[in-house]
Amino acid sequence: MAFYLSLHSSHRALAAAFFLSSAVAVPVAVLPTDADAEAAPPSAEDFGRLPALSSLTLSPDGKHIAAVSSQDGKTSYITVWETSDMSKPIGIGSDPRVRFMGVNFVKDERLSVTVRQIFDYGSLKTFLFKNEFTDLTGSKWFKGTPERKAQSEAEEINRATSSAQVVSTLPNDPENVLVAGDQGAIYKSNLKTGKITLYERLGERDGSLFYDFNGVLRAKSLIKFENGNSFAVQMVKDPDTNEWKEIFRAYFKEREIPSIVGLTKDPNIIMVRARRGQDHTAIYHYDIRSNTFKDVVFAHPSFDVGGVLLDHRTGEIIAFSYMADRPSLYYVDEKLDATMKGIEQALGLKTEVITWKDLATSKESKLRLPDGASLSLVDYSSDFKTLIVRKSGPSTPDEYYLYIDGKGLQGIGSSRPWLDTSLLGEGHLEQFTARDGRPIPALVYKPKVEKYGKGPYPTLIIPHGGPWARDYLDWSVITPWAQYFVARGYAVAMPQYRGSDGWGWAQWTAGDNKWGEEMSDDMDDVALGMVKQGVADRNRLAMHGYSFGGYSAMAAIVRPNPIYQCAISGAGPSSPKSMQRETQDSRFTREFQRPFVDGLDAKANVANASIPILIYHGDRDTNVLPGESKVFYEALISAKKKAEYVLFKDMGHEANKWGPEHEIKLLNMVDNYLKTDCKAGGL
């Protein structure tokens, strides 16, 4: 079966198709075994190929599992198993021109599938992501919204580049979901019969739709402009009149935007995540009638909180999420809490206690965190009697397990069963002290002492992108950038420099207008702190950053007295002015982000460059245009500085716009550069 981008024949660049077929046999991946011989470091191919399993999902009735899988590491399939007998998987394959990116059960026997393909239109080179629905064999496909003839070329292009979005799975309805179309239309889509009906029509500026489990829209937000200011207005249904009511507004320039995270059984009370003058976000009860915040429902003393998991059958709270060294859940449901703790014990998972300095006050406390791998809840049946859980950590690629109440735990498979982890180093959350006394969190990976001794080691500093973002210690798309080199005797640190989001208000705002200045000082101070520990070799330091991290690598080579022997920059803007221009066009980013973007102009200071740099960029990057890297490279060459530039074909900015060939090429390229061009004799 196929679904197509159906456009006028004159738009030949848009006339690509997504092809999907059924009945492709895909074997169940097996968990890794210990190698008998002395291990060699895993190759770039081992780290870069597509995972054997990802995007696992469980049907609401607990009878089926689906996942994105790959046999050869290059092409992907959807695999479906029965939980009662996983020996006979069913596969759903795709045309080589597309790649499955995600799958999710929306009904007992219906899947939502996300696919990606390359998209060219004129000078625009990017990717398309499309969501459609199918059954357990891929024999029937549903778009979820009605087909309508476009009235203009612009509308036709918009249709091609947009996709149906589920706004409510209607968990109490066995056949229908609610899907957002264009022009504010919300459709009820029957995934069994294919019937589509208009459910309601909202304003085109309405967003952040919050439906209850029965499909009643209870909250929404919209953006307004007044007296030169932009702000978000939070609207909810009045419990007495059922009319829309404004409960609060958030001005973008203040950067504090409360958000509804859950409903309660009382129609007058909702749960809202907000900071309310505190360093960390918390979840509060909010009284709609009185327009007031009430008691704190959940808060963590050291980390920002995320959201809430509710039982759609009863409305009871199951768990709260928060952002520690990795995304974590605090279980309120006692039975589920006991089950997860029992699985942790069965898998031999451990914890450690660390001393932690509060990033706002520097007050010390003790934190208990995972020591190595940890357990997370991936998906669950409606009655919470069947679970998919994941074991994952800094040196443990994702391992998936099925738990059935009364039957126990069984392995599903590993994301990377071919990867020999014996030379991967453990990672830990540490804190260092900045030159102005601020504590700086960092994720630190160290090589195996048995193989490489106690150090000091050549060390790679990897600042994250954003900069309003952060890193986590579970296995992620960025982990290979650390572990590939740790397995070869490097130490690696990912500094959570000032300006990083997710660590509290003080850490987030401390980076305002400090690009290439105090933000870069923090990166350097983590490296120098590792030198002081005896972990890093002072004469063998390098930086590899991507996006904002790529800018930081550019800044590192022009800052005075650089501590690094070389830098590698991926997809970075060469100046804060570039980000200022990018954020100027949107009213939201112009007020929310642009006032806080300033600092060192790396491009204007190329004459000060004193260490070599390798620069790379994807030719399909629409976030940071490839010209940003190219113009910095050309300025360096004009100034007779040592630089290399590599353009990656068919690579976008975000990780979901990369292919395995890009990851493999990057790891090999950086490895070779560090060995040959970073300094005389290699790093």
Short mmCIF file of N, CA and C in Angstrom, two decimals, residues 101-166:
data_model
loop_
_atom_site.label_atom_id
_atom_site.label_comp_id
_atom_site.label_asym_id
_atom_site.label_seq_id
_atom_site.Cartn_x
_atom_site.Cartn_y
_atom_site.Cartn_z
N MET A 101 10.30 6.73 11.12
CA MET A 101 10.91 7.47 12.21
C MET A 101 10.27 7.16 13.56
N GLY A 102 9.00 6.77 13.56
CA GLY A 102 8.34 6.50 14.83
C GLY A 102 7.03 5.77 14.62
N VAL A 103 6.59 5.08 15.66
CA VAL A 103 5.31 4.38 15.62
C VAL A 103 4.69 4.46 17.00
N ASN A 104 3.36 4.54 17.03
CA ASN A 104 2.67 4.66 18.31
C ASN A 104 1.28 4.06 18.19
N PHE A 105 0.91 3.21 19.15
CA PHE A 105 -0.45 2.69 19.18
C PHE A 105 -1.41 3.81 19.59
N VAL A 106 -2.46 3.99 18.80
CA VAL A 106 -3.51 4.93 19.17
C VAL A 106 -4.81 4.21 19.51
N LYS A 107 -4.94 2.97 19.03
CA LYS A 107 -6.05 2.08 19.38
C LYS A 107 -5.49 0.67 19.49
N ASP A 108 -6.32 -0.26 19.94
CA ASP A 108 -5.83 -1.62 20.15
C ASP A 108 -5.20 -2.22 18.90
N GLU A 109 -5.78 -1.94 17.74
CA GLU A 109 -5.26 -2.52 16.50
C GLU A 109 -4.98 -1.46 15.44
N ARG A 110 -4.67 -0.25 15.89
CA ARG A 110 -4.35 0.83 14.95
C ARG A 110 -3.10 1.57 15.41
N LEU A 111 -2.25 1.86 14.43
CA LEU A 111 -0.97 2.50 14.69
C LEU A 111 -0.91 3.87 14.02
N SER A 112 -0.24 4.80 14.66
CA SER A 112 0.15 6.06 14.04
C SER A 112 1.62 5.93 13.67
N VAL A 113 1.94 6.18 12.40
CA VAL A 113 3.29 5.96 11.89
C VAL A 113 3.84 7.28 11.34
N THR A 114 5.08 7.59 11.68
CA THR A 114 5.75 8.78 11.16
C THR A 114 6.86 8.35 10.21
N VAL A 115 6.86 8.92 9.01
CA VAL A 115 7.90 8.62 8.03
C VAL A 115 8.54 9.91 7.56
N ARG A 116 9.75 9.77 7.01
CA ARG A 116 10.53 10.92 6.55
C ARG A 116 11.02 10.68 5.14
N GLN A 117 11.05 11.75 4.35
CA GLN A 117 11.68 11.66 3.04
C GLN A 117 12.31 12.99 2.68
N ILE A 118 13.27 12.94 1.77
CA ILE A 118 13.92 14.15 1.26
C ILE A 118 12.92 14.96 0.46
N PHE A 119 13.03 16.29 0.56
CA PHE A 119 12.09 17.18 -0.10
C PHE A 119 12.85 18.35 -0.71
N ASP A 120 12.67 18.56 -2.01
CA ASP A 120 13.27 19.68 -2.72
C ASP A 120 12.18 20.51 -3.38
N TYR A 121 12.30 21.82 -3.25
CA TYR A 121 11.38 22.71 -3.97
C TYR A 121 12.13 24.01 -4.24
N GLY A 122 12.46 24.23 -5.51
CA GLY A 122 13.27 25.40 -5.84
C GLY A 122 14.61 25.32 -5.13
N SER A 123 14.96 26.37 -4.41
CA SER A 123 16.22 26.37 -3.67
C SER A 123 16.10 25.72 -2.30
N LEU A 124 14.87 25.38 -1.90
CA LEU A 124 14.67 24.77 -0.59
C LEU A 124 15.04 23.29 -0.63
N LYS A 125 15.95 22.90 0.26
CA LYS A 125 16.35 21.50 0.39
C LYS A 125 16.14 21.10 1.84
N THR A 126 15.17 20.24 2.08
CA THR A 126 14.87 19.88 3.46
C THR A 126 14.30 18.47 3.51
N PHE A 127 13.47 18.19 4.51
CA PHE A 127 12.85 16.88 4.68
C PHE A 127 11.36 17.06 4.96
N LEU A 128 10.58 16.06 4.58
CA LEU A 128 9.18 16.01 4.94
C LEU A 128 8.97 14.93 5.98
N PHE A 129 8.12 15.22 6.95
CA PHE A 129 7.70 14.23 7.94
C PHE A 129 6.18 14.10 7.84
N LYS A 130 5.70 12.87 7.67
CA LYS A 130 4.28 12.63 7.50
C LYS A 130 3.79 11.61 8.52
N ASN A 131 2.60 11.86 9.06
CA ASN A 131 1.95 10.92 9.97
C ASN A 131 0.74 10.32 9.28
N GLU A 132 0.61 9.00 9.34
CA GLU A 132 -0.59 8.33 8.87
C GLU A 132 -0.91 7.18 9.80
N PHE A 133 -2.07 6.58 9.59
CA PHE A 133 -2.54 5.50 10.46
C PHE A 133 -2.64 4.21 9.65
N THR A 134 -2.38 3.09 10.32
CA THR A 134 -2.50 1.80 9.66
C THR A 134 -2.91 0.74 10.66
N ASP A 135 -3.19 -0.45 10.12
CA ASP A 135 -3.56 -1.58 10.98
C ASP A 135 -2.31 -2.37 11.34
N LEU A 136 -2.49 -3.54 11.93
CA LEU A 136 -1.36 -4.30 12.45
C LEU A 136 -0.52 -4.96 11.36
N THR A 137 -1.02 -5.00 10.13
CA THR A 137 -0.27 -5.61 9.04
C THR A 137 0.14 -4.62 7.97
N GLY A 138 -0.26 -3.37 8.11
CA GLY A 138 0.06 -2.37 7.09
C GLY A 138 -0.76 -2.52 5.84
N SER A 139 -1.90 -3.21 5.91
CA SER A 139 -2.72 -3.44 4.72
C SER A 139 -3.66 -2.29 4.42
N LYS A 140 -3.98 -1.48 5.41
CA LYS A 140 -4.86 -0.33 5.23
C LYS A 140 -4.20 0.91 5.81
N TRP A 141 -4.31 2.03 5.07
CA TRP A 141 -3.70 3.28 5.52
C TRP A 141 -4.74 4.39 5.52
N PHE A 142 -4.68 5.24 6.54
CA PHE A 142 -5.64 6.34 6.70
C PHE A 142 -4.87 7.64 6.91
N LYS A 143 -5.31 8.69 6.24
CA LYS A 143 -4.66 9.99 6.41
C LYS A 143 -5.16 10.73 7.65
N GLY A 144 -6.40 10.49 8.04
CA GLY A 144 -6.93 11.12 9.24
C GLY A 144 -7.64 12.43 9.00
N THR A 145 -7.37 13.09 7.87
CA THR A 145 -8.06 14.33 7.51
C THR A 145 -8.53 14.21 6.07
N PRO A 146 -9.58 14.94 5.70
CA PRO A 146 -10.13 14.81 4.35
C PRO A 146 -9.21 15.40 3.28
N GLU A 147 -9.29 14.84 2.09
CA GLU A 147 -8.56 15.37 0.94
C GLU A 147 -9.36 16.53 0.35
N ARG A 148 -8.73 17.69 0.21
CA ARG A 148 -9.38 18.84 -0.42
C ARG A 148 -8.44 19.44 -1.45
N LYS A 149 -9.00 19.91 -2.54
CA LYS A 149 -8.19 20.51 -3.58
C LYS A 149 -7.66 21.86 -3.11
N ALA A 150 -6.36 22.05 -3.27
CA ALA A 150 -5.75 23.32 -2.87
C ALA A 150 -6.22 24.44 -3.79
N GLN A 151 -6.36 25.64 -3.22
CA GLN A 151 -6.84 26.80 -3.97
C GLN A 151 -5.71 27.66 -4.52
N SER A 152 -4.47 27.35 -4.14
CA SER A 152 -3.34 28.14 -4.62
C SER A 152 -2.08 27.29 -4.52
N GLU A 153 -1.03 27.76 -5.19
CA GLU A 153 0.24 27.05 -5.12
C GLU A 153 0.79 27.06 -3.69
N ALA A 154 0.63 28.20 -3.01
CA ALA A 154 1.12 28.29 -1.63
C ALA A 154 0.41 27.28 -0.74
N GLU A 155 -0.91 27.14 -0.93
CA GLU A 155 -1.66 26.19 -0.13
C GLU A 155 -1.25 24.76 -0.47
N GLU A 156 -0.96 24.52 -1.74
CA GLU A 156 -0.54 23.19 -2.16
C GLU A 156 0.79 22.81 -1.52
N ILE A 157 1.72 23.75 -1.49
CA ILE A 157 3.02 23.50 -0.87
C ILE A 157 2.84 23.29 0.63
N ASN A 158 1.97 24.11 1.24
CA ASN A 158 1.73 23.97 2.68
C ASN A 158 1.15 22.60 3.00
N ARG A 159 0.26 22.11 2.15
CA ARG A 159 -0.31 20.78 2.36
C ARG A 159 0.77 19.71 2.27
N ALA A 160 1.68 19.90 1.30
CA ALA A 160 2.73 18.90 1.10
C ALA A 160 3.68 18.84 2.28
N THR A 161 3.93 19.98 2.89
CA THR A 161 4.94 20.04 3.95
C THR A 161 4.35 19.92 5.35
N SER A 162 3.04 19.78 5.46
CA SER A 162 2.42 19.62 6.77
C SER A 162 1.83 18.22 6.87
N SER A 163 1.39 17.87 8.06
CA SER A 163 0.88 16.52 8.28
C SER A 163 -0.18 16.54 9.37
N ALA A 164 -1.07 15.57 9.31
CA ALA A 164 -2.12 15.46 10.32
C ALA A 164 -1.50 15.21 11.69
N GLN A 165 -2.03 15.88 12.71
CA GLN A 165 -1.53 15.74 14.07
C GLN A 165 -2.67 15.29 14.99
N VAL A 166 -2.42 14.21 15.73
CA VAL A 166 -3.41 13.73 16.68
C VAL A 166 -3.44 14.68 17.88
#
